[in-house]
mmCIF file of N, CA and C in Angstrom:
data_model
loop_
_atom_site.group_PDB
_atom_site.id
_atom_site.type_symbol
_atom_site.label_atom_id
_atom_site.label_comp_id
_atom_site.label_asym_id
_atom_site.label_seq_id
_atom_site.Cartn_x
_atom_site.Cartn_y
_atom_site.Cartn_z
ATOM 1 N N THR P 1 0.878 -1.185 -0.188
ATOM 2 C CA THR P 1 0.283 -0.029 -0.141
ATOM 3 C C THR P 1 0.740 1.170 0.169
ATOM 4 N N ASP P 2 0.092 2.470 -0.445
ATOM 5 C CA ASP P 2 0.982 3.436 -0.536
ATOM 6 C C ASP P 2 1.008 4.071 0.749
ATOM 7 N N ILE P 3 2.106 5.054 1.243
ATOM 8 C CA ILE P 3 1.487 5.653 2.611
ATOM 9 C C ILE P 3 0.763 7.065 2.219
ATOM 10 N N LEU P 4 0.634 7.450 1.080
ATOM 11 C CA LEU P 4 0.252 8.844 0.670
ATOM 12 C C LEU P 4 -1.645 8.428 0.807
ATOM 13 N N ASP P 5 -2.001 7.207 0.394
ATOM 14 C CA ASP P 5 -3.168 6.910 0.577
ATOM 15 C C ASP P 5 -3.868 6.862 2.270
ATOM 16 N N ASP P 6 -3.227 6.450 3.001
ATOM 17 C CA ASP P 6 -3.551 6.296 4.349
ATOM 18 C C ASP P 6 -3.816 8.127 4.533
ATOM 19 N N GLN P 7 -5.437 8.430 4.907
ATOM 20 C CA GLN P 7 -5.374 9.431 4.930
ATOM 21 C C GLN P 7 -5.504 10.028 6.436
ATOM 22 N N ASP P 8 -5.666 9.159 7.324
ATOM 23 C CA ASP P 8 -5.238 9.288 8.809
ATOM 24 C C ASP P 8 -3.997 9.542 9.092
ATOM 25 N N LEU P 9 -2.990 9.263 8.233
ATOM 26 C CA LEU P 9 -1.769 9.180 8.532
ATOM 27 C C LEU P 9 -1.751 10.680 8.181
ATOM 28 N N VAL P 10 -1.739 10.969 7.178
ATOM 29 C CA VAL P 10 -1.415 12.449 6.025
ATOM 30 C C VAL P 10 -2.210 13.520 7.097
ATOM 31 N N ASN P 11 -3.481 13.126 7.763
ATOM 32 C CA ASN P 11 -4.247 14.169 8.346
ATOM 33 C C ASN P 11 -3.110 14.433 9.719
ATOM 34 N N THR P 12 -2.348 13.338 10.231
ATOM 35 C CA THR P 12 -1.952 13.486 11.456
ATOM 36 C C THR P 12 -0.555 14.396 11.116
ATOM 37 N N LEU P 13 -0.184 13.556 9.735
ATOM 38 C CA LEU P 13 1.175 14.569 9.612
ATOM 39 C C LEU P 13 1.025 16.247 9.448
ATOM 40 N N ASP P 14 -0.136 16.441 8.692
ATOM 41 C CA ASP P 14 -0.740 17.862 8.638
ATOM 42 C C ASP P 14 -0.577 18.311 10.030
ATOM 43 N N LYS P 15 -1.326 17.773 10.997
ATOM 44 C CA LYS P 15 -1.400 18.651 12.169
ATOM 45 C C LYS P 15 -0.293 18.852 13.188
ATOM 46 N N CYS P 16 0.663 17.301 12.547
ATOM 47 C CA CYS P 16 2.319 17.775 13.719
ATOM 48 C C CYS P 16 2.664 18.973 12.814
ATOM 49 N N LYS P 17 2.448 19.196 11.523
ATOM 50 C CA LYS P 17 3.510 20.503 10.601
ATOM 51 C C LYS P 17 2.943 21.651 11.328
ATOM 52 N N LYS P 18 1.205 21.681 11.232
ATOM 53 C CA LYS P 18 0.855 23.137 11.947
ATOM 54 C C LYS P 18 1.087 23.290 13.298
ATOM 55 N N THR P 19 1.231 22.326 14.138
ATOM 56 C CA THR P 19 1.406 22.344 16.025
ATOM 57 C C THR P 19 3.436 22.798 15.745
ATOM 58 N N ALA P 20 4.301 22.244 14.730
ATOM 59 C CA ALA P 20 5.461 22.629 14.730
ATOM 60 C C ALA P 20 5.793 23.633 14.520
ATOM 61 N N ARG P 21 5.045 24.476 13.332
ATOM 62 C CA ARG P 21 5.006 25.848 13.001
ATOM 63 C C ARG P 21 4.487 26.836 14.041
ATOM 64 N N GLU P 22 3.716 26.601 14.978
ATOM 65 C CA GLU P 22 3.140 27.392 15.905
ATOM 66 C C GLU P 22 4.086 27.266 17.237
ATOM 67 N N ILE P 23 4.756 26.098 17.491
ATOM 68 C CA ILE P 23 5.801 26.009 18.386
ATOM 69 C C ILE P 23 6.575 26.820 18.224
ATOM 70 N N GLN P 24 7.043 26.873 16.559
ATOM 71 C CA GLN P 24 8.323 27.666 16.180
ATOM 72 C C GLN P 24 8.038 28.874 16.449
ATOM 73 N N GLY P 25 6.734 29.462 16.293
ATOM 74 C CA GLY P 25 6.383 30.932 16.668
ATOM 75 C C GLY P 25 6.771 31.314 17.811
ATOM 76 N N ARG P 26 6.330 30.474 18.945
ATOM 77 C CA ARG P 26 6.316 30.654 20.442
ATOM 78 C C ARG P 26 7.776 30.711 20.693
ATOM 79 N N VAL P 27 8.466 29.801 19.885
ATOM 80 C CA VAL P 27 10.056 29.832 20.512
ATOM 81 C C VAL P 27 10.599 31.334 20.018
ATOM 82 N N SER P 28 10.531 31.622 18.709
ATOM 83 C CA SER P 28 11.058 33.130 18.564
ATOM 84 C C SER P 28 10.222 34.180 19.021
ATOM 85 N N GLU P 29 9.154 34.291 19.723
ATOM 86 C CA GLU P 29 8.743 35.371 21.010
ATOM 87 C C GLU P 29 9.338 35.143 21.968
ATOM 88 N N SER P 30 9.560 33.601 22.347
ATOM 89 C CA SER P 30 9.907 33.545 23.668
ATOM 90 C C SER P 30 11.724 34.510 23.602
ATOM 91 N N GLU P 31 12.585 34.119 22.363
ATOM 92 C CA GLU P 31 13.603 34.636 22.531
ATOM 93 C C GLU P 31 13.742 36.075 22.342
ATOM 94 N N GLN P 32 12.521 36.793 21.585
ATOM 95 C CA GLN P 32 12.871 37.915 21.626
ATOM 96 C C GLN P 32 12.298 38.700 22.988
ATOM 97 N N MET P 33 11.247 38.173 23.835
ATOM 98 C CA MET P 33 10.954 38.739 25.122
ATOM 99 C C MET P 33 12.308 38.390 25.717
ATOM 100 N N GLN P 34 12.924 37.198 25.753
ATOM 101 C CA GLN P 34 14.334 37.286 26.749
ATOM 102 C C GLN P 34 15.298 38.082 26.400
ATOM 103 N N ASN P 35 15.297 38.535 25.357
ATOM 104 C CA ASN P 35 16.296 39.425 24.871
ATOM 105 C C ASN P 35 16.098 41.111 25.298
ATOM 106 N N LYS P 36 14.750 41.123 25.600
ATOM 107 C CA LYS P 36 14.111 42.391 25.834
ATOM 108 C C LYS P 36 14.124 42.356 27.439
ATOM 109 N N ILE P 37 13.923 41.286 28.110
ATOM 110 C CA ILE P 37 14.265 41.192 29.825
ATOM 111 C C ILE P 37 15.987 41.240 29.873
ATOM 112 N N GLU P 38 16.621 40.759 29.194
ATOM 113 C CA GLU P 38 18.176 40.692 29.696
ATOM 114 C C GLU P 38 18.643 42.392 29.090
ATOM 115 N N SER P 39 18.173 42.960 27.469
ATOM 116 C CA SER P 39 18.550 44.273 27.625
ATOM 117 C C SER P 39 17.864 45.248 28.853
ATOM 118 N N THR P 40 16.672 44.939 29.584
ATOM 119 C CA THR P 40 16.199 45.684 30.699
ATOM 120 C C THR P 40 17.172 45.599 31.680
ATOM 121 N N ARG P 41 17.352 44.271 31.967
ATOM 122 C CA ARG P 41 18.442 44.011 33.405
ATOM 123 C C ARG P 41 19.489 44.175 33.259
ATOM 124 N N LYS P 42 20.141 44.879 31.941
ATOM 125 C CA LYS P 42 21.560 45.575 31.812
ATOM 126 C C LYS P 42 21.186 46.653 32.470
ATOM 127 N N LYS P 43 20.599 47.100 32.055
ATOM 128 C CA LYS P 43 20.389 48.661 32.087
ATOM 129 C C LYS P 43 20.198 48.893 33.744
ATOM 130 N N TYR P 44 19.499 48.373 34.562
ATOM 131 C CA TYR P 44 19.691 48.398 35.900
ATOM 132 C C TYR P 44 20.443 47.668 37.034
ATOM 133 N N LEU P 45 21.674 47.131 35.998
ATOM 134 C CA LEU P 45 22.306 46.303 36.678
ATOM 135 C C LEU P 45 23.410 47.617 37.478
ATOM 136 N N PRO P 46 23.729 48.239 36.590
ATOM 137 C CA PRO P 46 24.875 49.390 37.265
ATOM 138 C C PRO P 46 24.396 49.967 38.623
ATOM 139 N N VAL P 47 23.173 50.664 38.603
ATOM 140 C CA VAL P 47 22.732 51.267 39.777
ATOM 141 C C VAL P 47 22.338 49.986 40.976
ATOM 142 N N ALA P 48 21.950 48.721 40.482
ATOM 143 C CA ALA P 48 22.434 47.762 41.620
ATOM 144 C C ALA P 48 23.549 47.654 42.278
ATOM 145 N N THR P 49 24.769 47.727 41.164
ATOM 146 C CA THR P 49 26.148 47.581 41.775
ATOM 147 C C THR P 49 26.470 48.447 42.222
ATOM 148 N N ARG P 50 26.241 49.873 42.372
ATOM 149 C CA ARG P 50 26.255 51.218 42.863
ATOM 150 C C ARG P 50 25.687 51.013 44.031
ATOM 151 N N GLY P 51 24.434 50.311 44.352
ATOM 152 C CA GLY P 51 23.897 50.748 45.474
ATOM 153 C C GLY P 51 24.199 49.739 46.378
ATOM 154 N N ALA P 52 24.930 48.357 45.687
ATOM 155 C CA ALA P 52 25.649 47.297 46.836
ATOM 156 C C ALA P 52 27.128 47.776 47.266
ATOM 157 N N ILE P 53 27.758 48.735 46.385
ATOM 158 C CA ILE P 53 28.745 48.924 47.126
ATOM 159 C C ILE P 53 28.590 50.233 48.140
ATOM 160 N N ILE P 54 27.811 51.187 48.097
ATOM 161 C CA ILE P 54 27.206 52.020 49.143
ATOM 162 C C ILE P 54 26.770 51.556 50.421
ATOM 163 N N TYR P 55 25.955 50.425 49.981
ATOM 164 C CA TYR P 55 25.630 49.644 51.277
ATOM 165 C C TYR P 55 26.705 49.141 51.803
ATOM 166 N N PHE P 56 27.502 48.083 51.421
ATOM 167 C CA PHE P 56 28.537 47.969 52.104
ATOM 168 C C PHE P 56 29.598 48.890 52.947
ATOM 169 N N ILE P 57 29.827 50.032 51.969
ATOM 170 C CA ILE P 57 30.547 51.216 52.452
ATOM 171 C C ILE P 57 29.705 51.517 53.790
ATOM 172 N N ILE P 58 28.572 51.944 53.802
ATOM 173 C CA ILE P 58 27.899 52.461 54.672
ATOM 174 C C ILE P 58 27.816 50.965 56.231
ATOM 175 N N SER P 59 27.770 49.631 55.550
ATOM 176 C CA SER P 59 27.914 48.988 56.728
ATOM 177 C C SER P 59 28.990 48.831 57.324
ATOM 178 N N ASP P 60 30.579 48.755 56.470
ATOM 179 C CA ASP P 60 31.459 48.930 57.421
ATOM 180 C C ASP P 60 32.028 50.124 58.185
ATOM 181 N N LEU P 61 31.029 51.229 58.199
ATOM 182 C CA LEU P 61 31.829 52.496 58.565
ATOM 183 C C LEU P 61 31.846 51.984 60.090
ATOM 184 N N THR P 62 30.968 50.788 60.875
ATOM 185 C CA THR P 62 31.269 50.529 62.044
ATOM 186 C C THR P 62 32.468 50.001 62.319
ATOM 187 N N LEU P 63 33.452 49.622 61.340
ATOM 188 C CA LEU P 63 34.342 48.945 61.823
ATOM 189 C C LEU P 63 35.564 50.049 62.308
ATOM 190 N N LEU P 64 34.950 51.344 61.493
ATOM 191 C CA LEU P 64 36.185 52.607 61.962
ATOM 192 C C LEU P 64 35.876 52.891 63.241
ATOM 193 N N ASN P 65 34.601 53.277 63.770
ATOM 194 C CA ASN P 65 34.148 53.426 64.607
ATOM 195 C C ASN P 65 32.635 53.270 65.354
ATOM 196 N N CYS P 66 32.565 53.092 66.281
ATOM 197 C CA CYS P 66 30.924 52.462 66.704
ATOM 198 C C CYS P 66 29.800 53.393 66.456
ATOM 199 N N MET P 67 30.633 54.836 66.371
ATOM 200 C CA MET P 67 29.121 55.906 66.201
ATOM 201 C C MET P 67 28.841 55.745 65.009
ATOM 202 N N TYR P 68 29.728 55.446 63.717
ATOM 203 C CA TYR P 68 29.086 55.534 62.360
ATOM 204 C C TYR P 68 28.582 53.783 62.178
ATOM 205 N N ASN P 69 27.061 53.805 62.971
ATOM 206 C CA ASN P 69 26.205 53.068 62.999
ATOM 207 C C ASN P 69 25.297 53.671 62.176
ATOM 208 N N PHE P 70 24.807 53.181 60.917
ATOM 209 C CA PHE P 70 23.397 53.131 60.335
ATOM 210 C C PHE P 70 22.676 52.286 60.155
ATOM 211 N N SER P 71 21.273 52.556 60.119
ATOM 212 C CA SER P 71 20.337 51.537 60.057
ATOM 213 C C SER P 71 19.996 50.832 58.509
ATOM 214 N N LEU P 72 19.382 49.622 58.055
ATOM 215 C CA LEU P 72 19.203 49.281 56.474
ATOM 216 C C LEU P 72 18.072 50.577 56.506
ATOM 217 N N GLU P 73 17.056 50.622 57.267
ATOM 218 C CA GLU P 73 16.162 51.641 56.477
ATOM 219 C C GLU P 73 17.120 53.095 56.168
ATOM 220 N N MET P 74 17.853 53.494 56.915
ATOM 221 C CA MET P 74 18.654 54.817 56.783
ATOM 222 C C MET P 74 19.304 54.497 54.941
ATOM 223 N N PHE P 75 19.855 53.582 54.943
ATOM 224 C CA PHE P 75 20.394 53.298 53.605
ATOM 225 C C PHE P 75 19.373 52.960 52.466
ATOM 226 N N LEU P 76 18.349 52.416 52.871
ATOM 227 C CA LEU P 76 16.889 52.785 51.925
ATOM 228 C C LEU P 76 16.436 54.183 51.707
ATOM 229 N N ASN P 77 16.401 54.809 52.535
ATOM 230 C CA ASN P 77 16.000 56.222 52.527
ATOM 231 C C ASN P 77 17.040 56.868 51.027
ATOM 232 N N VAL P 78 18.687 56.604 51.282
ATOM 233 C CA VAL P 78 19.195 57.480 50.749
ATOM 234 C C VAL P 78 19.215 57.075 49.077
ATOM 235 N N PHE P 79 19.132 55.490 49.072
ATOM 236 C CA PHE P 79 18.850 54.667 47.567
ATOM 237 C C PHE P 79 17.584 55.304 47.088
ATOM 238 N N LYS P 80 16.574 55.445 47.948
ATOM 239 C CA LYS P 80 15.418 55.551 47.338
ATOM 240 C C LYS P 80 15.233 57.155 46.715
ATOM 241 N N THR P 81 16.023 58.244 47.478
ATOM 242 C CA THR P 81 15.899 59.618 47.307
ATOM 243 C C THR P 81 16.757 59.502 45.834
ATOM 244 N N THR P 82 17.653 58.988 45.941
ATOM 245 C CA THR P 82 18.664 58.982 44.818
ATOM 246 C C THR P 82 17.854 58.403 43.472
ATOM 247 N N VAL P 83 17.504 57.323 43.281
ATOM 248 C CA VAL P 83 16.476 56.723 42.005
ATOM 249 C C VAL P 83 15.519 57.839 41.981
ATOM 250 N N PHE P 84 14.682 58.220 42.988
ATOM 251 C CA PHE P 84 13.666 58.690 42.605
ATOM 252 C C PHE P 84 14.196 60.481 42.093
ATOM 253 N N SER P 85 15.035 60.869 42.912
ATOM 254 C CA SER P 85 15.586 62.219 42.186
ATOM 255 C C SER P 85 15.942 62.535 40.737
ATOM 256 N N LEU P 86 16.403 61.169 40.653
ATOM 257 C CA LEU P 86 17.366 61.430 39.145
ATOM 258 C C LEU P 86 16.019 61.168 38.101
ATOM 259 N N GLY P 87 15.049 60.324 38.405
ATOM 260 C CA GLY P 87 14.120 59.950 37.449
ATOM 261 C C GLY P 87 14.645 58.695 36.431
ATOM 262 N N ASN P 88 14.544 59.061 35.425
ATOM 263 C CA ASN P 88 14.686 57.843 34.115
ATOM 264 C C ASN P 88 16.520 57.913 33.995
ATOM 265 N N SER P 89 16.984 59.042 34.229
ATOM 266 C CA SER P 89 18.656 59.628 33.806
ATOM 267 C C SER P 89 19.187 58.522 34.624
ATOM 268 N N TYR P 90 18.937 57.670 35.479
ATOM 269 C CA TYR P 90 20.065 56.860 36.269
ATOM 270 C C TYR P 90 20.165 55.413 35.044
ATOM 271 N N LEU P 91 19.112 55.519 34.370
ATOM 272 C CA LEU P 91 19.092 53.971 33.581
ATOM 273 C C LEU P 91 20.254 54.242 32.206
ATOM 274 N N ASN P 92 20.619 55.271 32.381
ATOM 275 C CA ASN P 92 21.724 55.850 31.431
ATOM 276 C C ASN P 92 22.773 55.621 31.614
ATOM 277 N N PRO P 93 23.619 54.750 31.394
ATOM 278 C CA PRO P 93 25.038 54.202 31.753
ATOM 279 C C PRO P 93 25.944 55.314 31.429
ATOM 280 N N ASP P 94 26.064 56.389 30.835
ATOM 281 C CA ASP P 94 26.949 57.711 31.044
ATOM 282 C C ASP P 94 26.641 58.408 32.326
ATOM 283 N N GLN P 95 25.231 58.015 33.277
ATOM 284 C CA GLN P 95 25.199 58.768 34.483
ATOM 285 C C GLN P 95 25.317 57.987 35.754
ATOM 286 N N GLU P 96 26.315 56.957 35.582
ATOM 287 C CA GLU P 96 26.843 56.151 36.745
ATOM 288 C C GLU P 96 27.414 56.981 37.727
ATOM 289 N N ASP P 97 28.225 57.889 37.159
ATOM 290 C CA ASP P 97 28.836 58.816 38.421
ATOM 291 C C ASP P 97 27.995 59.513 38.877
ATOM 292 N N VAL P 98 27.055 60.297 38.128
ATOM 293 C CA VAL P 98 25.962 60.872 38.832
ATOM 294 C C VAL P 98 25.211 60.482 40.197
ATOM 295 N N VAL P 99 24.689 59.171 39.842
ATOM 296 C CA VAL P 99 24.020 58.299 40.972
ATOM 297 C C VAL P 99 24.901 58.111 42.194
ATOM 298 N N LEU P 100 26.455 57.890 41.931
ATOM 299 C CA LEU P 100 27.480 57.876 43.046
ATOM 300 C C LEU P 100 27.301 58.905 43.905
ATOM 301 N N GLU P 101 27.759 60.054 43.115
ATOM 302 C CA GLU P 101 27.855 61.065 43.526
ATOM 303 C C GLU P 101 27.132 61.718 44.156
ATOM 304 N N PHE P 102 25.366 61.331 44.138
ATOM 305 C CA PHE P 102 24.724 62.001 44.213
ATOM 306 C C PHE P 102 24.402 61.383 45.961
ATOM 307 N N ASN P 103 24.162 59.845 45.819
ATOM 308 C CA ASN P 103 24.098 59.022 46.911
ATOM 309 C C ASN P 103 24.964 59.556 48.191
ATOM 310 N N PHE P 104 26.579 59.405 47.723
ATOM 311 C CA PHE P 104 27.486 59.996 48.584
ATOM 312 C C PHE P 104 27.044 61.804 49.115
ATOM 313 N N ASN P 105 26.454 62.593 48.388
ATOM 314 C CA ASN P 105 26.342 63.712 49.168
ATOM 315 C C ASN P 105 24.932 63.493 49.854
ATOM 316 N N THR P 106 23.814 62.847 49.482
ATOM 317 C CA THR P 106 22.989 62.534 50.342
ATOM 318 C C THR P 106 23.221 62.042 51.543
ATOM 319 N N ALA P 107 23.712 61.178 51.535
ATOM 320 C CA ALA P 107 24.270 60.766 52.987
ATOM 321 C C ALA P 107 25.072 61.488 53.732
ATOM 322 N N HIS P 108 25.999 62.064 53.225
ATOM 323 C CA HIS P 108 26.514 63.422 54.088
ATOM 324 C C HIS P 108 25.595 64.277 54.412
ATOM 325 N N ARG P 109 24.563 64.409 54.149
ATOM 326 C CA ARG P 109 23.636 65.977 54.558
ATOM 327 C C ARG P 109 23.195 65.866 56.007
#
């Protein structure tokens, strides 16, 4: 018998081809979304890095003198003030130094 004469087999193969195209489309959409997420994540990475540096600097000040004891709440207030004051400019990689300088200036007030 001829394989092409088996209508059930042909229908099943057509369904498989259609499903494969749908899956390929979804994979493509998923890759695009993954690239978009990665791009957005990279924008926030400098701010997160600077925030971590500032946190550990403030945290380690107690090693110099017990008088320099700051709470996490104080750090969060400094960091939030910085982020909200700079608006979207903190997402610009050229503005990293501005974020760092603003954080230190705010902490010293």
